[in-house]
Coordinates of C-alpha atoms and ligand atoms in Angstrom, one line a residue:
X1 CA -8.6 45.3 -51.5
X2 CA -7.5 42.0 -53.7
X3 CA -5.7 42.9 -56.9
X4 CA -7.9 41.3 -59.2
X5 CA -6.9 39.1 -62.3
X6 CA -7.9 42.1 -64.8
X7 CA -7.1 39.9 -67.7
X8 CA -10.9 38.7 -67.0
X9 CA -11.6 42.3 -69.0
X10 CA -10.1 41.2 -72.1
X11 CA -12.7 38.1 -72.2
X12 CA -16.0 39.1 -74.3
X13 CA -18.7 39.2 -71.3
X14 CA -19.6 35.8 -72.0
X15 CA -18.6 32.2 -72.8
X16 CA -20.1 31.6 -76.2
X17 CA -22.8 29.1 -75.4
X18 CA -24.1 31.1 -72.0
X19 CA -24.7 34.0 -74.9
X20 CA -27.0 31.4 -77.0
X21 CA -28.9 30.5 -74.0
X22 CA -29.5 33.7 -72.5
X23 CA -30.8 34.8 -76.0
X24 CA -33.1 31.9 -76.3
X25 CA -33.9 32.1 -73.0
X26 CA -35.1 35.9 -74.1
X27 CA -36.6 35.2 -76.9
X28 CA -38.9 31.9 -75.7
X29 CA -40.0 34.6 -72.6
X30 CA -41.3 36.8 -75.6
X31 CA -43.0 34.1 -77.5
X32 CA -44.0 31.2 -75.1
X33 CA -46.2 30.2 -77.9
X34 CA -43.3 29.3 -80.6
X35 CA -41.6 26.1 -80.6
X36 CA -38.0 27.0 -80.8
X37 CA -35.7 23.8 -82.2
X38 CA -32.4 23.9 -80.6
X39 CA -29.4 22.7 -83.1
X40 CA -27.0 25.0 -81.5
X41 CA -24.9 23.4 -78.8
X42 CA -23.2 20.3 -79.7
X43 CA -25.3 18.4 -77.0
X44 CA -26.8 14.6 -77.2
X45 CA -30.2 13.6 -77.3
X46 CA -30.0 10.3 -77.2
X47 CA -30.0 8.3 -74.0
X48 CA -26.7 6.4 -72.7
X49 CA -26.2 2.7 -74.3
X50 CA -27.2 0.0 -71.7
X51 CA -24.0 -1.5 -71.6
X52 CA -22.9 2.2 -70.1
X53 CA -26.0 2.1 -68.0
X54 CA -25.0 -1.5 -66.9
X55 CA -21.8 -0.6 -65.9
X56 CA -23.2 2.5 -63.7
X57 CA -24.9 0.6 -61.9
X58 CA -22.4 -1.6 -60.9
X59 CA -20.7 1.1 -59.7
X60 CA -23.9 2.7 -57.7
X61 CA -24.2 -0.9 -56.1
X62 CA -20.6 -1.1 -55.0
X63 CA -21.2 2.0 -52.9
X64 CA -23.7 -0.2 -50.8
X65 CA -21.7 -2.5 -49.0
X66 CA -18.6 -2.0 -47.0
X67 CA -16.5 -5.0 -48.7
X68 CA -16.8 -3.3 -52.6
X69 CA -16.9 0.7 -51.0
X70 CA -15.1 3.2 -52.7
X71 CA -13.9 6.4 -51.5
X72 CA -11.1 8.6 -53.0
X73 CA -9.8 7.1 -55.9
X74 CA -6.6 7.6 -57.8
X75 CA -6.9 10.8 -59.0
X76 CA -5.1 9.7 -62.4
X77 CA -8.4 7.7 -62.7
X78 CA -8.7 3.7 -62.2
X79 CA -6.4 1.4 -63.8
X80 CA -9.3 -0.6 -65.3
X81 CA -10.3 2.3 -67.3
X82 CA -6.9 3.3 -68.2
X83 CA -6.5 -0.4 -69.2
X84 CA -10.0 -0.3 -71.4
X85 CA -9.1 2.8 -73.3
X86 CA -5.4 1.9 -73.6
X87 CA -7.1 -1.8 -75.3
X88 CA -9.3 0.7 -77.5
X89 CA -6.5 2.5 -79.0
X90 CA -4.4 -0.5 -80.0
X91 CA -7.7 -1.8 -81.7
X92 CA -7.8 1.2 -83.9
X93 CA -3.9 0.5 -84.5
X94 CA -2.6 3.2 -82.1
X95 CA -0.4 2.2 -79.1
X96 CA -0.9 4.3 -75.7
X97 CA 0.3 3.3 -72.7
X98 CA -2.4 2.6 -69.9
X99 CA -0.1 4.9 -67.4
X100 CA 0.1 7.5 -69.3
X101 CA -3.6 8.2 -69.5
X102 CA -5.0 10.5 -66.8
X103 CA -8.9 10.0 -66.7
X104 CA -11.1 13.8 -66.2
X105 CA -14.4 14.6 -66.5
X106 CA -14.4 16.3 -69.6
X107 CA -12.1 17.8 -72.6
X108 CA -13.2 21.2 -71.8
X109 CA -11.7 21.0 -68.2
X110 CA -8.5 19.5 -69.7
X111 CA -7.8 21.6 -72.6
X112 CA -9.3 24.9 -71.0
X113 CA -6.4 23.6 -67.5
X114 CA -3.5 22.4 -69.5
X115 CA -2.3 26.1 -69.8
X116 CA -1.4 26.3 -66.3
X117 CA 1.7 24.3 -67.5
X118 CA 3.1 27.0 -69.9
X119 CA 5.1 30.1 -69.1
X120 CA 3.3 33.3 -70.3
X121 CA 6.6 34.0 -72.4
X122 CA 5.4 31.2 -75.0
X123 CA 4.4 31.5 -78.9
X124 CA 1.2 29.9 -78.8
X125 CA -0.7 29.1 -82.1
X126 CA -4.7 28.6 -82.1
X127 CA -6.4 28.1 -85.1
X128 CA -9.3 30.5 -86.3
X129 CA -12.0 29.1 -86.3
X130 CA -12.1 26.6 -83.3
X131 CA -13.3 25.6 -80.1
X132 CA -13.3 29.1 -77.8
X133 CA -12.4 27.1 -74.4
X134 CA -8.8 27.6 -76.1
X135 CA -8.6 31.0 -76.7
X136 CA -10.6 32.0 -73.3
X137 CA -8.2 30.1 -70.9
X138 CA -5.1 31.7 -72.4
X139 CA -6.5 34.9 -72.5
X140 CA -7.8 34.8 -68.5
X141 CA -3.7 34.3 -67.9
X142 CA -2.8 37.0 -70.0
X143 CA -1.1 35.0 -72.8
X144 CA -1.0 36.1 -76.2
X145 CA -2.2 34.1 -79.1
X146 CA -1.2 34.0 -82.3
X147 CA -4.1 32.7 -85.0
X148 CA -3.9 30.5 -87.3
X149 CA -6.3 31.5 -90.3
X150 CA -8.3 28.4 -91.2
X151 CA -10.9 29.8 -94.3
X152 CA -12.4 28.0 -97.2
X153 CA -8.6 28.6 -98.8
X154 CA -7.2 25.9 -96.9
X155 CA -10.3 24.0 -96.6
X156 CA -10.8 25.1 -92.7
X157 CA -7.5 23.0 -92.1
X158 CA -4.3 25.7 -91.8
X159 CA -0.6 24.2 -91.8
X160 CA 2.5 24.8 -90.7
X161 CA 4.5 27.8 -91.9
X162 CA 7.6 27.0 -91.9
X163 CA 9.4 30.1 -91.0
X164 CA 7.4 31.2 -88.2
X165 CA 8.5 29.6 -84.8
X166 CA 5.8 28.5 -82.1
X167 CA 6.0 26.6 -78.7
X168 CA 2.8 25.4 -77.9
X169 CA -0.2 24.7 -81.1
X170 CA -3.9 24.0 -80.8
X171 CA -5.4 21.2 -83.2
X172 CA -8.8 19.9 -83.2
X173 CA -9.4 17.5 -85.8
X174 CA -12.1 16.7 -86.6
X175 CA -12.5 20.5 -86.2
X176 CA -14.9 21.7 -83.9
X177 CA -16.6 24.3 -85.7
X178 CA -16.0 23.0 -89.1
X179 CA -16.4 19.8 -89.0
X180 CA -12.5 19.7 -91.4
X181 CA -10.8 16.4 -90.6
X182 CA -6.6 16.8 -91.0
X183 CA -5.2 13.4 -93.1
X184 CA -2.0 11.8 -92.2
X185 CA 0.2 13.9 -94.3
X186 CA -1.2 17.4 -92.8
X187 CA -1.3 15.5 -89.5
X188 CA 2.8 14.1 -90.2
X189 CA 3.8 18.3 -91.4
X190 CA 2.5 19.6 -87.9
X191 CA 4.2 16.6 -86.2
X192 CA 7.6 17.3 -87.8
X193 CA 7.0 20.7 -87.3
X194 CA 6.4 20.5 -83.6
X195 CA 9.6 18.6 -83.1
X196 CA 11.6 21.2 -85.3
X197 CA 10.4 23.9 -83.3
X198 CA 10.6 22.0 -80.1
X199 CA 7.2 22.9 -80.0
X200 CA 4.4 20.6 -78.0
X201 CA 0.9 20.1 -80.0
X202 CA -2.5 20.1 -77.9
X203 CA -4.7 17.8 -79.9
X204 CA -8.3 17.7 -79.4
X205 CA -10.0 15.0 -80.6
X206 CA -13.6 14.9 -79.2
X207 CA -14.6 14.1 -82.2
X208 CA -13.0 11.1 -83.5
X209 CA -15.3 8.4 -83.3
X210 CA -17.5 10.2 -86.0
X211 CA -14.6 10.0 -88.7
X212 CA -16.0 7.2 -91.1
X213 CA -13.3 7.6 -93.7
X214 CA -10.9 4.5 -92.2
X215 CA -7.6 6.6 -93.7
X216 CA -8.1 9.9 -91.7
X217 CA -6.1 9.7 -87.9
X218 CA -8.1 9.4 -85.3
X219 CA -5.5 9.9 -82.7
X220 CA -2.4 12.3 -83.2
X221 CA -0.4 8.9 -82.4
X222 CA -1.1 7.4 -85.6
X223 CA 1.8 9.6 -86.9
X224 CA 5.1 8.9 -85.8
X225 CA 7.0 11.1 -83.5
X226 CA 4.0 12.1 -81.9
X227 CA 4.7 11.2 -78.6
X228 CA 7.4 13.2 -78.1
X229 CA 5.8 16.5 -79.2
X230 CA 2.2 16.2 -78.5
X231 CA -0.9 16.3 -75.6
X232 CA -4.1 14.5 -76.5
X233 CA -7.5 15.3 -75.1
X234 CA -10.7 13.1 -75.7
X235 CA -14.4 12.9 -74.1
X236 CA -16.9 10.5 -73.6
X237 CA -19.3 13.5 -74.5
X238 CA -20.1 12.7 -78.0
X239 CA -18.3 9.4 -78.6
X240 CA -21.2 7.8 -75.9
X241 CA -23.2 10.9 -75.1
X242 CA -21.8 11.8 -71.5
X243 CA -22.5 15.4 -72.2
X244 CA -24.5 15.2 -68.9
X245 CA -22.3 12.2 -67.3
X246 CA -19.0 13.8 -67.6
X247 CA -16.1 11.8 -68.2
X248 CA -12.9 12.1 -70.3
X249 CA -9.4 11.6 -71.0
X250 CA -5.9 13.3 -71.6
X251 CA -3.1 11.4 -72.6
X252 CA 1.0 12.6 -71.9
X253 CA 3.2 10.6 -72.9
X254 CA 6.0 10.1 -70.6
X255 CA 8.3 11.0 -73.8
X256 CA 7.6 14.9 -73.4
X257 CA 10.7 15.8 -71.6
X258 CA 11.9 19.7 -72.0
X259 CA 14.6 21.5 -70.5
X260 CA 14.0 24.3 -67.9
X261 CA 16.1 27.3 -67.9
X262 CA 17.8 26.1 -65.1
X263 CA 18.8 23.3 -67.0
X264 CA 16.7 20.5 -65.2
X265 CA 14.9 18.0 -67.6
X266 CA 11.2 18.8 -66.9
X267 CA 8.5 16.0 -67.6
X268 CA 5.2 16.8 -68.9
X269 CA 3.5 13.9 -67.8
X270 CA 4.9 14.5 -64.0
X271 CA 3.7 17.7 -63.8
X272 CA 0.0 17.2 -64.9
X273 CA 0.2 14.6 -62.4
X274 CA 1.1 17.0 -59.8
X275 CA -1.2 19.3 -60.8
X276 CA -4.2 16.9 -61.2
X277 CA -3.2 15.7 -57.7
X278 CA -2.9 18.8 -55.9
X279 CA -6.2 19.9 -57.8
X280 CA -8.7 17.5 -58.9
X281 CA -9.6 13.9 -56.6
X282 CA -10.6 11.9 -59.6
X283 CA -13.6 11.3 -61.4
X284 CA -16.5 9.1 -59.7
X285 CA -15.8 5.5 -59.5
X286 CA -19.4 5.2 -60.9
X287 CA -18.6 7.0 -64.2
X288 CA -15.6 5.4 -64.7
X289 CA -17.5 1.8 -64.0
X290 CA -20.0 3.5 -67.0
X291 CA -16.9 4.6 -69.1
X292 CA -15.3 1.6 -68.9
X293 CA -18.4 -0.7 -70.3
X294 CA -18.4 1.9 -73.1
X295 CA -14.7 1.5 -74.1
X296 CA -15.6 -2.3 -74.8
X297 CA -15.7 -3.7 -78.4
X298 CA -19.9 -4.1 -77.2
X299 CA -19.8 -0.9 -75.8
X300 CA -18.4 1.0 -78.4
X301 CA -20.6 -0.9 -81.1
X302 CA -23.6 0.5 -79.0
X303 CA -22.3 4.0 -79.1
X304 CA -21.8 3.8 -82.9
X305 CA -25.5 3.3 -83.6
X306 CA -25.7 6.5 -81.8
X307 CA -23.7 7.7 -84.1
X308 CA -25.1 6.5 -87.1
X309 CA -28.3 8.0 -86.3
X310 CA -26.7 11.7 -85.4
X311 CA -24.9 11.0 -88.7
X312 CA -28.3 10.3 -90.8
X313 CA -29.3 14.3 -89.5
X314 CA -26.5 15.7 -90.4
X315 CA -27.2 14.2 -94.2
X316 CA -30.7 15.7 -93.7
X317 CA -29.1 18.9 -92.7
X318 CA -26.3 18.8 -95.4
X319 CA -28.7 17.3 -97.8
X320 CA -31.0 20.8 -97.8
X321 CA -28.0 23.3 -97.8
X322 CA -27.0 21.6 -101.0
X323 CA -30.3 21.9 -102.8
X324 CA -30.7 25.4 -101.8
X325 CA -26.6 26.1 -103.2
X326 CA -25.2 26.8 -100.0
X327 CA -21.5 26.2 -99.5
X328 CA -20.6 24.1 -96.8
X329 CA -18.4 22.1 -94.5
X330 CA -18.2 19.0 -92.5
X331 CA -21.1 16.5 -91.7
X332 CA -19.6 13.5 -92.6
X333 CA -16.8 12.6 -90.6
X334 CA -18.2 15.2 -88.0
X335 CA -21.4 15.8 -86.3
X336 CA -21.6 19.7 -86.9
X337 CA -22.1 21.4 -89.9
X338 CA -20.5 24.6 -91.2
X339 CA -22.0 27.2 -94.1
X340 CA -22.3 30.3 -95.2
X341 CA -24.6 32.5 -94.4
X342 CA -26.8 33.1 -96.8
X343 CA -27.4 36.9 -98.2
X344 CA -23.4 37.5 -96.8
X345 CA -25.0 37.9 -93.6
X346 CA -22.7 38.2 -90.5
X347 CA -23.1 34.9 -88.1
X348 CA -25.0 37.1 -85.3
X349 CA -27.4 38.6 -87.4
X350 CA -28.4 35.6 -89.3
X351 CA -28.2 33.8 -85.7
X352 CA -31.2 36.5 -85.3
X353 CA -32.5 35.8 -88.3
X354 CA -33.3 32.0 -88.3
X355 CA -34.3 32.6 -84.6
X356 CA -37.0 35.0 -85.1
X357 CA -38.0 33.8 -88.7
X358 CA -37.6 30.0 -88.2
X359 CA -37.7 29.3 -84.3
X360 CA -34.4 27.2 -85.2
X361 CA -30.9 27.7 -83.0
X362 CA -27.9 27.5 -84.3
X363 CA -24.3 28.4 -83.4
X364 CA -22.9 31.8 -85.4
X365 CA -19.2 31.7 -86.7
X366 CA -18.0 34.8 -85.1
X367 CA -18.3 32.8 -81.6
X368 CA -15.2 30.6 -82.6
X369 CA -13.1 33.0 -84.0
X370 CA -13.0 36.4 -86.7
X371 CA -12.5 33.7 -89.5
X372 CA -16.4 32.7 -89.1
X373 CA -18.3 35.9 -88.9
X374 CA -19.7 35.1 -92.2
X375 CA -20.6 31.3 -90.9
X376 CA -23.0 28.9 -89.1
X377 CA -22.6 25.9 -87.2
X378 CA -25.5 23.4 -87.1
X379 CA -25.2 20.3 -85.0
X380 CA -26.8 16.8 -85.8
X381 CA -27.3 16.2 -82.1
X382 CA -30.9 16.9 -82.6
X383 CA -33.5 14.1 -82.8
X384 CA -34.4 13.4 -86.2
X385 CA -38.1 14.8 -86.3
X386 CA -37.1 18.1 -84.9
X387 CA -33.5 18.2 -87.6
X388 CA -36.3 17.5 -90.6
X389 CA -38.5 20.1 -89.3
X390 CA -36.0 22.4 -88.8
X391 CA -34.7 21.9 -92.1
X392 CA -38.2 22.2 -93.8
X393 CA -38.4 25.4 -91.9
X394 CA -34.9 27.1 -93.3
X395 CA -36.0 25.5 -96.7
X396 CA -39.3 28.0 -96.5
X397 CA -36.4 31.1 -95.5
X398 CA -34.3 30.8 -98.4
Ligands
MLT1 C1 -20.0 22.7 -78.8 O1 -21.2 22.8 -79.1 O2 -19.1 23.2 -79.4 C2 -19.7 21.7 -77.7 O3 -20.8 21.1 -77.2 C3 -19.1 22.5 -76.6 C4 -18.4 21.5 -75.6 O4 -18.1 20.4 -76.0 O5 -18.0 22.0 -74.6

C-alpha cells in the first residue's frame, strides 16, 4: 500500500473557489429560474485586445508550415518575450534582466510551485488575509506558517516586526483580497528586513497594472536591494485577461545566492531552472506570440482600456457601499473590493445571504484567511450591466 502524503488532511476539503462553484452550482439546480450574477472569482469578461489576438495567430500560422514550425521550446520561455517584458519593466523605471525571467502559464502555478525550493525547517511568514494558493501549497508539504495579521489596524497592509526572525515572506501587493497597495517606504522596511534576516520575499504582483497612483511600486524592484532578497511572480490574467489563455511570469534574479549547510553557494535562479526543466516544457509558442503583442507600448495601451472599464465597476460597486455606510477597502488601485459584512455577519453566512436574497456571488473573507471572517470580496471583473444590477440588488438588502 503507498504511504500517502497525509498532509492532504490538514487542507480544508476544498480549494476556496471549487467551494463557490459547487454552491452556486447547488443553488442555480434549485432555482433554474433566478438569474444569479457572478462577482465572485476574479475572472475577465472582456475579450483579449486584438493586438493579443494578432499576435496568436501568428503563432497558430507558424505551426503550418515546416520552415516557421515550432516544437519544444525553451522551457524558460522564448527570448522575444523575455526581451518584451524585460523592455516593459524599464519603461515603468524598473530594470530586469531578460534572462532572468522564466515565462509559466500562470502565477498560481508559480507561487503555489516555488515551495518545492524551501526546506521544511524554514520560518515562513503569510499574511492573513491573502491569496490561499500560498497557504495550501505549504501546508500539502507539511510546512508550518506563521501569519501575518493584516486587519483594518494596519490598513490590510502588516509590516515587519523587527524582533521576530523569518526565512521566506509572502507579499501581494496590490493585495489580493483587499485590494491594500504597500508604498515605497512599507515596500523599502520589508526589503531591509529581508536582507537582515537573510530572509527571501515572494512577491505577487498580479495586480499591478491596476495601481493608478504613479507613486505606489509596481514591482518589488523599484526598491533597492531587492534583487538580492526577493522572487517576483506576475500574470497575464488580469493585466490582459488571459484568465482562460494562461500565461505568466516569475522573475529570480541571478543575485539570490544562499549558502547550504554544506557550505556550497546555492543559486536561486539555477535551481528554478532545474526544476522548471526537469518539470514543465514551456508555455505554447502561440501564447507567448499573444503575450508578447500585449507587452508592447500598443498592446499594453489596449489592455488598459480593459482596465479602465473594470475600474469604472468597481466605482459603481465602491460607490453604493459608501452610500449605504459600509466600510471598505480597495477598488482603486485594485480590481476587488473588500467590506464588512453588514449586520457583523460572518463571510459564509452573508455569502448565503446575498446568494439567496440577491442572486449575487461574491467571495467571503474567511476563504483567505481567519482575519476576514467578518469580510467580502467583490470583484469588478463583471460586465458593467450585470455590476449595476447587482449593486441595485444589494442596495434593496440593506
Ligand atoms: C481570485 O479570484 O482570487 C483569483 O481569480 C484567483 C486566481 O487568480 O487564481
Amino acid at each position: 500500500m503507498p504511504k500517502l502524503n497525509e498532509h492532504y488532511q490538514d487542507l480544508k476539503e476544498s480549494y476556496l473557489f471549487t467551494e463557490i462553484a459547487h454552491r452556486v452550482a447547488a443553488y442555480t439546480a434549485a432555482n433554474p429560474d433566478k438569474k444569479v450574477i457572478r462577482l465572485g472569482i476574479g475572472d475577465v469578461t472582456l475579450p483579449l485586445g486584438n493586438l493579443a489576438i494578432e499576435g496568436l495567430h501568428e503563432g497558430v500560422d507558424a505551426m503550418a508550415s515546416a520552415e516557421t514550425f515550432k516544437g519544444y521550446g525553451p522551457e524558460q520561455g522564448y527570448d522575444f518575450l523575455r526581451e518584451a517584458i524585460s523592455a516593459y519593466y524599464a519603461r515603468n523605471g524598473v530594470s530586469v534582466d531578460a534572462s532572468d525571467i522564466f515565462i509559466s502559464d500562470g502565477a498560481k502555478s508559480d507561487t503555489g510551485n516555488i515551495s518545492e525550493l524551501f526546506d521544511r525547517d524554514n520560518v515562513i511568514l503569510i499574511p492573513d488575509p491573502v491569496y490561499p494558493v500560498y497557504v495550501d501549497s505549504n501546508v500539502m508539504s507539511g510546512k508550518q506558517i506563521t501569519y501575518l495579521a493584516g486587519n483594518a489596524g494596519n490598513g490590510f497592509l502588516p509590516l515587519p516586526d523587527p524582533s521576530v526572525h523569518a526565512d521566506i515572506i509572502y507579499l501581494c501587493s496590490p493585495n489580493n483580497p483587499t485590494g491594500a497597495v504597500y508604498n515605497r517606504e512599507q515596500l523599502t522596511a520589508w526589503v531591509n528586513y529581508a536582507l537582515a534576516n537573510e530572509a527571501v520575499i515572494l512577491f505577487d504582483s498580479a495586480y499591478e497594472a491596476f495601481i493608478t497612483e504613479p507613486d505606489l511600486p509596481r514591482s518589488i524592484y523599484a526598491i533597492e536591494g531587492a534583487k538580492q532578497c526577493a522572487i517576483e511572480f506576475c500574470s497575464l490574467s488580469k493585466t490582459a485577461g488571459f484568465t482562460g489563455t494562461r500565461c505568466g511570469y516569475t522573475i529570480v534574479p541571478k543575485e539570490l545566492v544562499f549558502t547550504a549547510s554544506n557550505g556550497a553557494e546555492l543559486s536561486l535562479h539555477n535551481m528554478w531552472n532545474r526544476r522548471q526543466c526537469t518539470k514543465f516544457n514551456g508555455t505554447s509558442y502561440i501564447v507567448q506570440k499573444g503575450a508578447a503583442a500585449v507587452f508592447t507600448e500598443e498592446g499594453m495601451k489596449q489592455c488598459h482600456e480593459n482596465i479602465r472599464y473594470y475600474q469604472e465597476n468597481a466605482r459603481i460597486i465602491a460607490d453604493t457601499l459608501a452610500k449605504k455606510g459600509i466600510r471598505f477597502y480597495g477598488g482603486v488601485n485594485s480590481p476587488y473590493i473588500w467590506f464588512e459584512c453588514p449586520n457583523q455577519m460572518e463571510s459564509w453566512e452573508f455569502f448565503d445571504y446575498l446568494l439567496n436574497h440577491a442572486q449575487v456571488v461574491g467571495t467571503p473573507g474567511a476563504g483567505f484567511g481567519e482575519n476576514g471572517k467578518n469580510f467580502f470580496r467583490l470583484t469588478s471583473f463583471g460586465n458593467h450591466e450585470n455590476t449595476i444590477e447587482a449593486m441595485q440588488r444589494f442596495e434593496k438588502l440593506f
